[in-house]
mmCIF file with all atom_site columns, C-alpha atoms in Angstrom:
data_model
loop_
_atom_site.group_PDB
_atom_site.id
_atom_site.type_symbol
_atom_site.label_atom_id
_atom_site.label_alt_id
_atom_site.label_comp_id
_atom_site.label_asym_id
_atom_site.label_entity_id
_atom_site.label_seq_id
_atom_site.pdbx_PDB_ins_code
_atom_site.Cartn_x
_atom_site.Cartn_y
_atom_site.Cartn_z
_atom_site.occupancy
_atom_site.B_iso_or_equiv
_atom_site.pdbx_formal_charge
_atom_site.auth_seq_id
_atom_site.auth_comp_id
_atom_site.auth_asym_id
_atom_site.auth_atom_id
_atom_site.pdbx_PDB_model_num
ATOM 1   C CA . UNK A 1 1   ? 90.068  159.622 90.322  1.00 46.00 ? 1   UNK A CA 1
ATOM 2   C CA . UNK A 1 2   ? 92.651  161.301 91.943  1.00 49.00 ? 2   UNK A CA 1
ATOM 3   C CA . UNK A 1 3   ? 91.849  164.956 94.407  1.00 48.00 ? 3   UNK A CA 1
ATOM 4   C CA . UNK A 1 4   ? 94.692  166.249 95.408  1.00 45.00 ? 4   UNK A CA 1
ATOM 5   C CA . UNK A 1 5   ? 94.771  169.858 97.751  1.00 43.00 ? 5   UNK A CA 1
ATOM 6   C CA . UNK A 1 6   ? 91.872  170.994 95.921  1.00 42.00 ? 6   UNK A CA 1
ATOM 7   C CA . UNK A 1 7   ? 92.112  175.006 97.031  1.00 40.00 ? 7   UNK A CA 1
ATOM 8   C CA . UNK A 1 8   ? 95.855  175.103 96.493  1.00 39.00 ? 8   UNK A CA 1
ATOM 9   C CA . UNK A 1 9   ? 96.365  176.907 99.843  1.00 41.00 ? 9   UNK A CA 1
ATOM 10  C CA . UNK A 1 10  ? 98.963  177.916 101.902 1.00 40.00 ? 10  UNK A CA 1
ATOM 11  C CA . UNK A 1 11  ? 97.668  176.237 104.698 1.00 45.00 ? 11  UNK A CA 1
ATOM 12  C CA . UNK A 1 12  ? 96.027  178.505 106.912 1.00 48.00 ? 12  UNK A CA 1
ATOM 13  C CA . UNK A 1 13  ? 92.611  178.698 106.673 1.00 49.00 ? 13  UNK A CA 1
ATOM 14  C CA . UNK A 1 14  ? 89.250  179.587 108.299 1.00 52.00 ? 14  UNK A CA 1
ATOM 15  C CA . UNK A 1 15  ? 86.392  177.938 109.641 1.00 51.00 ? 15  UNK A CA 1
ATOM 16  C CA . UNK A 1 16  ? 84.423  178.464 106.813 1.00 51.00 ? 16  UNK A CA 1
ATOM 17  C CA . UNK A 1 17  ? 86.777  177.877 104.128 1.00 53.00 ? 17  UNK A CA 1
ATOM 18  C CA . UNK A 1 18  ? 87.549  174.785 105.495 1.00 52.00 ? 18  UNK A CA 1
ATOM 19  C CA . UNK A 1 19  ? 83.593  173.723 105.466 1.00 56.00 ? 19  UNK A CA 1
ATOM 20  C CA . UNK A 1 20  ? 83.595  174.842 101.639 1.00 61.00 ? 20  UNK A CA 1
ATOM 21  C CA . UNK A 1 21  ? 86.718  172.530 100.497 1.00 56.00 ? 21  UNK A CA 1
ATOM 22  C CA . UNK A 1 22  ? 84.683  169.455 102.376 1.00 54.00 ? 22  UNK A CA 1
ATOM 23  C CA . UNK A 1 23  ? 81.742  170.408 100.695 1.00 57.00 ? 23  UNK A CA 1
ATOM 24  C CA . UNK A 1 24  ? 83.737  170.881 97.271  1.00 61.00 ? 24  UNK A CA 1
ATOM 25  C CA . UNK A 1 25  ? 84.720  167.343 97.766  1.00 59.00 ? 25  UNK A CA 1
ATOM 26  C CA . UNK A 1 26  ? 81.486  166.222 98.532  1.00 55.00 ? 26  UNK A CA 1
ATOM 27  C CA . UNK A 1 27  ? 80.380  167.538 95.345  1.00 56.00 ? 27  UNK A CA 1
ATOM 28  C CA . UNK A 1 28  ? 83.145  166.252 92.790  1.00 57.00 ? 28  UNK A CA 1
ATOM 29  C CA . UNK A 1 29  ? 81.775  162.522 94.478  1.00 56.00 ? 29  UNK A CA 1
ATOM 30  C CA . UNK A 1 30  ? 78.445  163.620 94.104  1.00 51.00 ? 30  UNK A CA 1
ATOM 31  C CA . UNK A 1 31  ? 78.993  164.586 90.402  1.00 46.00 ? 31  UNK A CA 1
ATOM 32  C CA . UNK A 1 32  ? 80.629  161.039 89.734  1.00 49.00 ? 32  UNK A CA 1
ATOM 33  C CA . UNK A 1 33  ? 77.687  159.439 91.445  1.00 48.00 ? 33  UNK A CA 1
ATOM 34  C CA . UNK A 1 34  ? 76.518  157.664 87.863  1.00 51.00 ? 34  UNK A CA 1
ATOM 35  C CA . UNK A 1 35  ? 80.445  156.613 87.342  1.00 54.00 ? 35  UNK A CA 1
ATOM 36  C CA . UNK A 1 36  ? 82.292  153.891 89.013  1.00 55.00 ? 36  UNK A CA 1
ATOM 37  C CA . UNK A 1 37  ? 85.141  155.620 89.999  1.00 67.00 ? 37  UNK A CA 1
ATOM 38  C CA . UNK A 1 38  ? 87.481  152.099 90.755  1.00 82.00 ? 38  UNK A CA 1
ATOM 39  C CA . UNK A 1 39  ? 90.280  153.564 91.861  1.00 85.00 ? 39  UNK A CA 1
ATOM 40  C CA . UNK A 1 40  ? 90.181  156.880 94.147  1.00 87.00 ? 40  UNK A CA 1
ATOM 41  C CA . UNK A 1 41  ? 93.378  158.942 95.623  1.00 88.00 ? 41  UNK A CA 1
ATOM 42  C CA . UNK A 1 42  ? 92.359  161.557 98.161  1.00 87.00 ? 42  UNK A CA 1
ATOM 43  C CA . UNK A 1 43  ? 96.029  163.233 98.687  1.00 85.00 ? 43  UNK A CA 1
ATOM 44  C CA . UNK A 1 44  ? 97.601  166.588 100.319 1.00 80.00 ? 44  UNK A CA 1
ATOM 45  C CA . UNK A 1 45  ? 94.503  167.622 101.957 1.00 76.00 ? 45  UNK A CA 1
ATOM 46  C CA . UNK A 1 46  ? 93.248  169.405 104.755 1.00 76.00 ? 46  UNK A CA 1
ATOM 47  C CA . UNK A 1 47  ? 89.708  167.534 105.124 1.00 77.00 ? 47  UNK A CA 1
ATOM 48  C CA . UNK A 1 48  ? 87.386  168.767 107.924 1.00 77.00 ? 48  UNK A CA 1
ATOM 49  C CA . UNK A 1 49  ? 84.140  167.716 109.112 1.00 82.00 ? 49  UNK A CA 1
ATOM 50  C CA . UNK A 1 50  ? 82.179  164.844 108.429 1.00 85.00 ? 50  UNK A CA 1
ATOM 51  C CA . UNK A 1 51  ? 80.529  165.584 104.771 1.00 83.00 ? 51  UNK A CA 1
ATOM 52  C CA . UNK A 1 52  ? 82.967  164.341 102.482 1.00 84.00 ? 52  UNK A CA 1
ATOM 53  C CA . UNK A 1 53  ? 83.519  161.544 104.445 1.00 90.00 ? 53  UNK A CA 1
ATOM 54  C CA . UNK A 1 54  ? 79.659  161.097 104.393 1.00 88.00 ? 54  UNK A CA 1
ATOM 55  C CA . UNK A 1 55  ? 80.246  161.164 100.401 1.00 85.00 ? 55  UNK A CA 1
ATOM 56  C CA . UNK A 1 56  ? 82.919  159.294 100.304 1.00 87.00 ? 56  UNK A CA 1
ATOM 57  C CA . UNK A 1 57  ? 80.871  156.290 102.114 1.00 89.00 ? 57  UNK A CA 1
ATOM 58  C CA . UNK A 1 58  ? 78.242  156.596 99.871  1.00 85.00 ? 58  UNK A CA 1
ATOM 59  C CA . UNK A 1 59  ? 80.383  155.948 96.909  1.00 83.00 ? 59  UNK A CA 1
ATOM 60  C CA . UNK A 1 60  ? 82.446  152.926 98.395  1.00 84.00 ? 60  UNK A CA 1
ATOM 61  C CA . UNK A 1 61  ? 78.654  151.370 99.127  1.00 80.00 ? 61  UNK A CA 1
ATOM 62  C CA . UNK A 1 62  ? 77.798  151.479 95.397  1.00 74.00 ? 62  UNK A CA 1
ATOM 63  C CA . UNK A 1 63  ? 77.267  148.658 93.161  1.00 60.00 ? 63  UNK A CA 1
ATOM 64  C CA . UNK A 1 64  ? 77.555  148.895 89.569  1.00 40.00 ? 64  UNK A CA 1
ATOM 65  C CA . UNK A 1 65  ? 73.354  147.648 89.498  1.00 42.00 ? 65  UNK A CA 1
ATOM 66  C CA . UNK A 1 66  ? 73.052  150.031 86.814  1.00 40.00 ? 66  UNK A CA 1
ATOM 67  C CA . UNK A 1 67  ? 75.338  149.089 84.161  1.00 40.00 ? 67  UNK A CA 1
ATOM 68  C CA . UNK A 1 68  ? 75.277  146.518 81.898  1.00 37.00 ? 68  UNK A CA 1
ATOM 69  C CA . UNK A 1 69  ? 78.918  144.911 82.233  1.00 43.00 ? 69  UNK A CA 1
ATOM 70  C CA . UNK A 1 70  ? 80.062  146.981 79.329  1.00 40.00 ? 70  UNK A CA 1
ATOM 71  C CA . UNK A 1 71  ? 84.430  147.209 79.338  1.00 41.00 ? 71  UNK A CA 1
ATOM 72  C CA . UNK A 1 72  ? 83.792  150.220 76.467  1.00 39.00 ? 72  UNK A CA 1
ATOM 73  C CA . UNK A 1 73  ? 84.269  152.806 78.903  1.00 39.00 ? 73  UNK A CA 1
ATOM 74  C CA . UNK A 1 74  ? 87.084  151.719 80.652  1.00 39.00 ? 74  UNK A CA 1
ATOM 75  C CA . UNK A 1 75  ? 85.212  151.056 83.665  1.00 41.00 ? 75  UNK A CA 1
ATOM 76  C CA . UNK A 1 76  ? 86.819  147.838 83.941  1.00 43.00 ? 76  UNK A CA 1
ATOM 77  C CA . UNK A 1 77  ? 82.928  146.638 84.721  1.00 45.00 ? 77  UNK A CA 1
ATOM 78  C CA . UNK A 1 78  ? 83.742  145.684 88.156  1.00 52.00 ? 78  UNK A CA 1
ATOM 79  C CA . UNK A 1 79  ? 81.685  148.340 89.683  1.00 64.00 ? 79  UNK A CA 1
ATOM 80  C CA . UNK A 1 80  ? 82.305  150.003 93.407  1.00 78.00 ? 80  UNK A CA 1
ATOM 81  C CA . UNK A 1 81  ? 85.786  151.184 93.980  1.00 87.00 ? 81  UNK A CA 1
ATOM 82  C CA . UNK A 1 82  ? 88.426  148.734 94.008  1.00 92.00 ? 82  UNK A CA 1
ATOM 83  C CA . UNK A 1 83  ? 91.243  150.598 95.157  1.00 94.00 ? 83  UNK A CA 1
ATOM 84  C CA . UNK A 1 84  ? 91.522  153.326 98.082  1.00 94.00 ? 84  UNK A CA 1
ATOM 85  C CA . UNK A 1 85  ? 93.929  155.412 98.937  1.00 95.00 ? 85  UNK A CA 1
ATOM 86  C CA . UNK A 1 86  ? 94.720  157.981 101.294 1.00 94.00 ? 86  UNK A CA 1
ATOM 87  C CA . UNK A 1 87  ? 97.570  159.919 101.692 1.00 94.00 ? 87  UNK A CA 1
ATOM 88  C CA . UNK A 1 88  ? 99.463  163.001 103.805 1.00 93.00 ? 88  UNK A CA 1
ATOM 89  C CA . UNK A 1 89  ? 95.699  163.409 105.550 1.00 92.00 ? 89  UNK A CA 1
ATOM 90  C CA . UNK A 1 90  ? 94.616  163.710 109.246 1.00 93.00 ? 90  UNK A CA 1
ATOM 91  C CA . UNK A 1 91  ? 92.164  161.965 110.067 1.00 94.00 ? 91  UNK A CA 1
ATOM 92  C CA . UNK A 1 92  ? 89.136  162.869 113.427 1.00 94.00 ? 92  UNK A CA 1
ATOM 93  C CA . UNK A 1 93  ? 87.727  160.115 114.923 1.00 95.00 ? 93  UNK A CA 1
ATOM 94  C CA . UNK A 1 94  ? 84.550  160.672 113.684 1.00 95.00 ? 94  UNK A CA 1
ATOM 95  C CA . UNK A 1 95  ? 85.367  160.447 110.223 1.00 95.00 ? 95  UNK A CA 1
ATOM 96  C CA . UNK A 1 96  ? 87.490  157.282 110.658 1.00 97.00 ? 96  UNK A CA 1
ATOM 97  C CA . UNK A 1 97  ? 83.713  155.655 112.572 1.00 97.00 ? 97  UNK A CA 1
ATOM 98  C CA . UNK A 1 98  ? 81.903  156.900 109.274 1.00 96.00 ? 98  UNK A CA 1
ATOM 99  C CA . UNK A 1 99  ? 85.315  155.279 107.359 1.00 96.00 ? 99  UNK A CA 1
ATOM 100 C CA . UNK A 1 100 ? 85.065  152.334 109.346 1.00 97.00 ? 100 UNK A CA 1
ATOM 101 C CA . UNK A 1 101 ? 80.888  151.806 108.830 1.00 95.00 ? 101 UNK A CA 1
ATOM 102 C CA . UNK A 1 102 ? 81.245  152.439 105.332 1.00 94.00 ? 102 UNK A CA 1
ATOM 103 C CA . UNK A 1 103 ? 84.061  149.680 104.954 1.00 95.00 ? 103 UNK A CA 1
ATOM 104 C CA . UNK A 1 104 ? 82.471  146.990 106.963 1.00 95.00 ? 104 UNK A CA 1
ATOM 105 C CA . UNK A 1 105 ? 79.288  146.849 104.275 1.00 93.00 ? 105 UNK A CA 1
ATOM 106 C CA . UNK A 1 106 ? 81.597  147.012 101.232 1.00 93.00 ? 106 UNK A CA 1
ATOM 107 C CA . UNK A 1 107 ? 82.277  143.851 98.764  1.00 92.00 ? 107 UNK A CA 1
ATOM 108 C CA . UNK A 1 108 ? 84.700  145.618 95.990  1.00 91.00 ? 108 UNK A CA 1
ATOM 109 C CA . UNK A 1 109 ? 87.351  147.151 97.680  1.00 93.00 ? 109 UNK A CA 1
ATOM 110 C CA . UNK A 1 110 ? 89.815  145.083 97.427  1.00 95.00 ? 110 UNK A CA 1
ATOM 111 C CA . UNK A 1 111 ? 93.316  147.432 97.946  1.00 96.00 ? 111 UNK A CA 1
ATOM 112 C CA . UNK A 1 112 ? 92.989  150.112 101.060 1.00 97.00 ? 112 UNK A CA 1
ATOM 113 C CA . UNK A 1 113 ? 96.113  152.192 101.749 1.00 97.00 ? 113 UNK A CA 1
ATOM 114 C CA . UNK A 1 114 ? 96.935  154.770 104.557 1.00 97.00 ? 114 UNK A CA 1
ATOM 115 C CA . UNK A 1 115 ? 100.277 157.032 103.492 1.00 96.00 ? 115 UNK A CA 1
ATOM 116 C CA . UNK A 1 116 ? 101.550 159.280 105.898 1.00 95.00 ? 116 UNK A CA 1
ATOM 117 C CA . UNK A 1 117 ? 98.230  159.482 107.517 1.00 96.00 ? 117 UNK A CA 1
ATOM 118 C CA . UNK A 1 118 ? 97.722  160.460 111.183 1.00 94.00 ? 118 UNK A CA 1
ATOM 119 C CA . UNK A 1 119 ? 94.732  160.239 113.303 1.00 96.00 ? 119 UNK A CA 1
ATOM 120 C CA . UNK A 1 120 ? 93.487  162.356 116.003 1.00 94.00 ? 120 UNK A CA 1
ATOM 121 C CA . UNK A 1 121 ? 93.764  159.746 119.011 1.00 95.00 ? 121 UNK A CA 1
ATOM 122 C CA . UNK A 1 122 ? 95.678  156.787 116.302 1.00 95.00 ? 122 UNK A CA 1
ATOM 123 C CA . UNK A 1 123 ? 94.851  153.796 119.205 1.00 95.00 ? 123 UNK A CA 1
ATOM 124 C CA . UNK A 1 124 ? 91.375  154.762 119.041 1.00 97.00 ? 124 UNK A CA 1
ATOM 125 C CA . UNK A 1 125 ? 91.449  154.991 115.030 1.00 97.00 ? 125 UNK A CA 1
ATOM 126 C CA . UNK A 1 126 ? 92.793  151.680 115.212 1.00 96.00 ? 126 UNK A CA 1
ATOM 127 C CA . UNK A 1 127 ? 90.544  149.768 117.104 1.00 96.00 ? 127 UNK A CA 1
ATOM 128 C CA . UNK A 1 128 ? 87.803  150.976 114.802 1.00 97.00 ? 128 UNK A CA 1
ATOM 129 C CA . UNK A 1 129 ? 89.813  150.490 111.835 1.00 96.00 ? 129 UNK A CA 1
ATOM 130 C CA . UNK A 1 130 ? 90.001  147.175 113.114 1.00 95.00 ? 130 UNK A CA 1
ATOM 131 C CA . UNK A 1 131 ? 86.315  146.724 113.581 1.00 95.00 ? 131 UNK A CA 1
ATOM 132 C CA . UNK A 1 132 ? 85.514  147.507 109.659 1.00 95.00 ? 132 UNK A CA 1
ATOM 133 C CA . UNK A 1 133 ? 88.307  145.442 108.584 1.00 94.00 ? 133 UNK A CA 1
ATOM 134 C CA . UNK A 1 134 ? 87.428  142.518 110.574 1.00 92.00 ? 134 UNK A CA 1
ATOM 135 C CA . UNK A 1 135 ? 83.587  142.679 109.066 1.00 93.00 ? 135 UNK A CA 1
ATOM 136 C CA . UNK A 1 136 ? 85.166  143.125 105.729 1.00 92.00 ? 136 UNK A CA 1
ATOM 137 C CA . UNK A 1 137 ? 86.037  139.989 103.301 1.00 87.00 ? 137 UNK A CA 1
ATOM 138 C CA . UNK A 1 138 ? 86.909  141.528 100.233 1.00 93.00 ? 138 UNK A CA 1
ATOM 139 C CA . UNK A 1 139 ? 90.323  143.516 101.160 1.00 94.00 ? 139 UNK A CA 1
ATOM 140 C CA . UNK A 1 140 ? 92.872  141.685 99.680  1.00 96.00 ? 140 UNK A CA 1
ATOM 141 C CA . UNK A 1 141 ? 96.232  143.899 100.436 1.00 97.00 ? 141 UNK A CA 1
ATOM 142 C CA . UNK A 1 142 ? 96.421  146.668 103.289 1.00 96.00 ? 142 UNK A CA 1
ATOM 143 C CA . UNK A 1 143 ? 98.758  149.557 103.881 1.00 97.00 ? 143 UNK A CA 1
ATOM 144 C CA . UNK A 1 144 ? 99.319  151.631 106.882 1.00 96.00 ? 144 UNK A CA 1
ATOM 145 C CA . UNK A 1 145 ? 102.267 153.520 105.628 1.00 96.00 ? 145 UNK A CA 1
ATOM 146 C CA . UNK A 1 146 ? 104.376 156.056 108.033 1.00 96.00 ? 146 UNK A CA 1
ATOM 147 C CA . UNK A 1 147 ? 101.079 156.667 110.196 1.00 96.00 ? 147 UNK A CA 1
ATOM 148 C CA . UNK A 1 148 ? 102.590 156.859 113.592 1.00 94.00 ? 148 UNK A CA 1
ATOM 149 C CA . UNK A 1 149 ? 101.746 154.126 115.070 1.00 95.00 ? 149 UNK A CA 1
ATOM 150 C CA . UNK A 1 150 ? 103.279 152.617 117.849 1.00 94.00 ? 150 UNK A CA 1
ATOM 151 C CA . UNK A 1 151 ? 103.680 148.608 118.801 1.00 93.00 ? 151 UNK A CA 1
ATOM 152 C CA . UNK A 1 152 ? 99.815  148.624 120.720 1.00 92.00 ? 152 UNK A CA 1
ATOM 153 C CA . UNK A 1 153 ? 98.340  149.821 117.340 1.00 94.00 ? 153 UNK A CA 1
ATOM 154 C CA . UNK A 1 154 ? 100.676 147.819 115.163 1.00 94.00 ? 154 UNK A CA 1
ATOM 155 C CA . UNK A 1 155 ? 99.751  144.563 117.625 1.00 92.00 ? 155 UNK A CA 1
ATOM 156 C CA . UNK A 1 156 ? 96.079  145.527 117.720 1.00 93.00 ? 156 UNK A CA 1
ATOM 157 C CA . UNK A 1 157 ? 96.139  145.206 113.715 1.00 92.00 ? 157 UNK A CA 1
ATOM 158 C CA . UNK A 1 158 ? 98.560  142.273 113.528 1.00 90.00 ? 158 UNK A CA 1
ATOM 159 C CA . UNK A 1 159 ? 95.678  140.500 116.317 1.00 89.00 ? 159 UNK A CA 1
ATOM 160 C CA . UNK A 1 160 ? 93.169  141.282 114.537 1.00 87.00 ? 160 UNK A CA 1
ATOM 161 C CA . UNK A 1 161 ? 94.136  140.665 110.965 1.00 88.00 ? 161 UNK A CA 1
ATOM 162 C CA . UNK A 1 162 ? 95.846  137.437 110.822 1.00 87.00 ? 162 UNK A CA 1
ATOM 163 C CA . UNK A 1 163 ? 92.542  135.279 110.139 1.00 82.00 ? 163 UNK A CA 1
ATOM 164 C CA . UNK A 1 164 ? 91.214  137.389 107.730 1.00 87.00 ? 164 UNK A CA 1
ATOM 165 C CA . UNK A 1 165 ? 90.554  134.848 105.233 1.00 86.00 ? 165 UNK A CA 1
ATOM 166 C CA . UNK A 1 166 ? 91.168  137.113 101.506 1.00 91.00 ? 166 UNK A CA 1
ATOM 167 C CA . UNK A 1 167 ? 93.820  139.374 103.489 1.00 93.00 ? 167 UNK A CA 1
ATOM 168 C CA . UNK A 1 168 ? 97.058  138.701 100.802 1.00 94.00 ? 168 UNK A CA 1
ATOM 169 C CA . UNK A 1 169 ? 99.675  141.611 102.073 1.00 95.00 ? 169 UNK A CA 1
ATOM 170 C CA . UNK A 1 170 ? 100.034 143.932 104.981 1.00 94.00 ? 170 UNK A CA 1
ATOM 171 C CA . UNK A 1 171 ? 102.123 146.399 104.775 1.00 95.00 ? 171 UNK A CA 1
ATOM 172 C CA . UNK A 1 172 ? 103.362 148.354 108.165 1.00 94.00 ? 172 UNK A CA 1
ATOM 173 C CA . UNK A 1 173 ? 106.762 150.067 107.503 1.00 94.00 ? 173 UNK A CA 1
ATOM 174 C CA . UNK A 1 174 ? 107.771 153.293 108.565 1.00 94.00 ? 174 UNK A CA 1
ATOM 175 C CA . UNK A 1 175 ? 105.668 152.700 111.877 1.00 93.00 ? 175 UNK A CA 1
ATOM 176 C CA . UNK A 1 176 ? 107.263 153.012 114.889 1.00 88.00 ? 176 UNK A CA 1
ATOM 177 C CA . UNK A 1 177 ? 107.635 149.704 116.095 1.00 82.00 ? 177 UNK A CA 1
ATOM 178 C CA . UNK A 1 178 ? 110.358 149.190 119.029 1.00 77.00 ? 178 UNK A CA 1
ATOM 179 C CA . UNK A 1 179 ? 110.351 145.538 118.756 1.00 65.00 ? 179 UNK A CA 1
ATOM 180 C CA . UNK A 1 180 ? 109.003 145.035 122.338 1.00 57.00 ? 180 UNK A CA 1
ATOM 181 C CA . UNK A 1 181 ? 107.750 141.334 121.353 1.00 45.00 ? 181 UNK A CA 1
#
């Protein structure tokens, strides 16, 4: 599933219309909540609040109890979303804590990628980030693409990932690392 700048705007909006796209996207996860969306693409958006975070969490934390293992639909039977991407998006702290919670108590994610994404207060973000990638086993190749971080975050991560024991590739370019060791 890909959701890409949903309203189409310019840019500039209000308060309220801001509330409505989150809870727009809140409902297109909602909607999907019987399919096992494996691979989701949240791109170009301007994502406020907490609720389609709160939605998003929800669907990263489901299993595929329901189904039988049937391929037929494409579904690849794997159940849970595999693959996570977010791209050109700003990110609060708040919704990178809800990010964070929801990633620590996942088992099928397995590909998490961060595209020109920039948070709020970024060494905060990390060291949360951190936190749900640390408690997290089943990430197998991570991406923090052009995100604006500096050498503390990029050393934080480097710390903190290199005994993760399924962690295959990291990928850090187009950070702004000055090589200070």
């Amino acid at each position: 599933m890909i959701v890409s700048d949903c309203t189409g705007s310019s840019g500039s909006s209000t308060p309220i219309e801001e509330e409505e796209e989150s809870m727009r996207l809140d409902k297109i996860f909602e909607v999907g909540a019987g399919t096992l969306f494996q691979n989701i693409v949240l791109a170009d958006m301007k994502l406020y609040g907490t609720t389609w975070m709160r939605a998003l969490v929800r669907k990263m934390k489901m299993t595929d109890t329901s189904r039988s293992g049937s391929d037929d639909d494409g579904g690849g039977g794997g159940g849970g979303i595999q693959r996570l991407e977010f791209r050109e998006l700003k990110l609060s702290t708040s919704q990178v804590v809800l990010f964070a919670k929801g990633l620590a108590e996942t088992t099928t994610l397995k590909e998490l990628s961060f595209g020109t994404v920039s948070f709020v207060d970024p060494t905060r973000a990390v060291r949360i980030l951190v936190a749900g990638l640390q408690a997290n086993q089943s990430i197998e190749r991570l991406s923090l693409v052009r995100c604006q971080l500096h050498d503390k975050q990029l050393a934080m991560l480097s710390y903190a990932l290199c005994h993760h024991r399924n962690l295959e590739e990291v990928d850090l370019s187009g950070n702004h690392c000055r090589g200070l060791g």
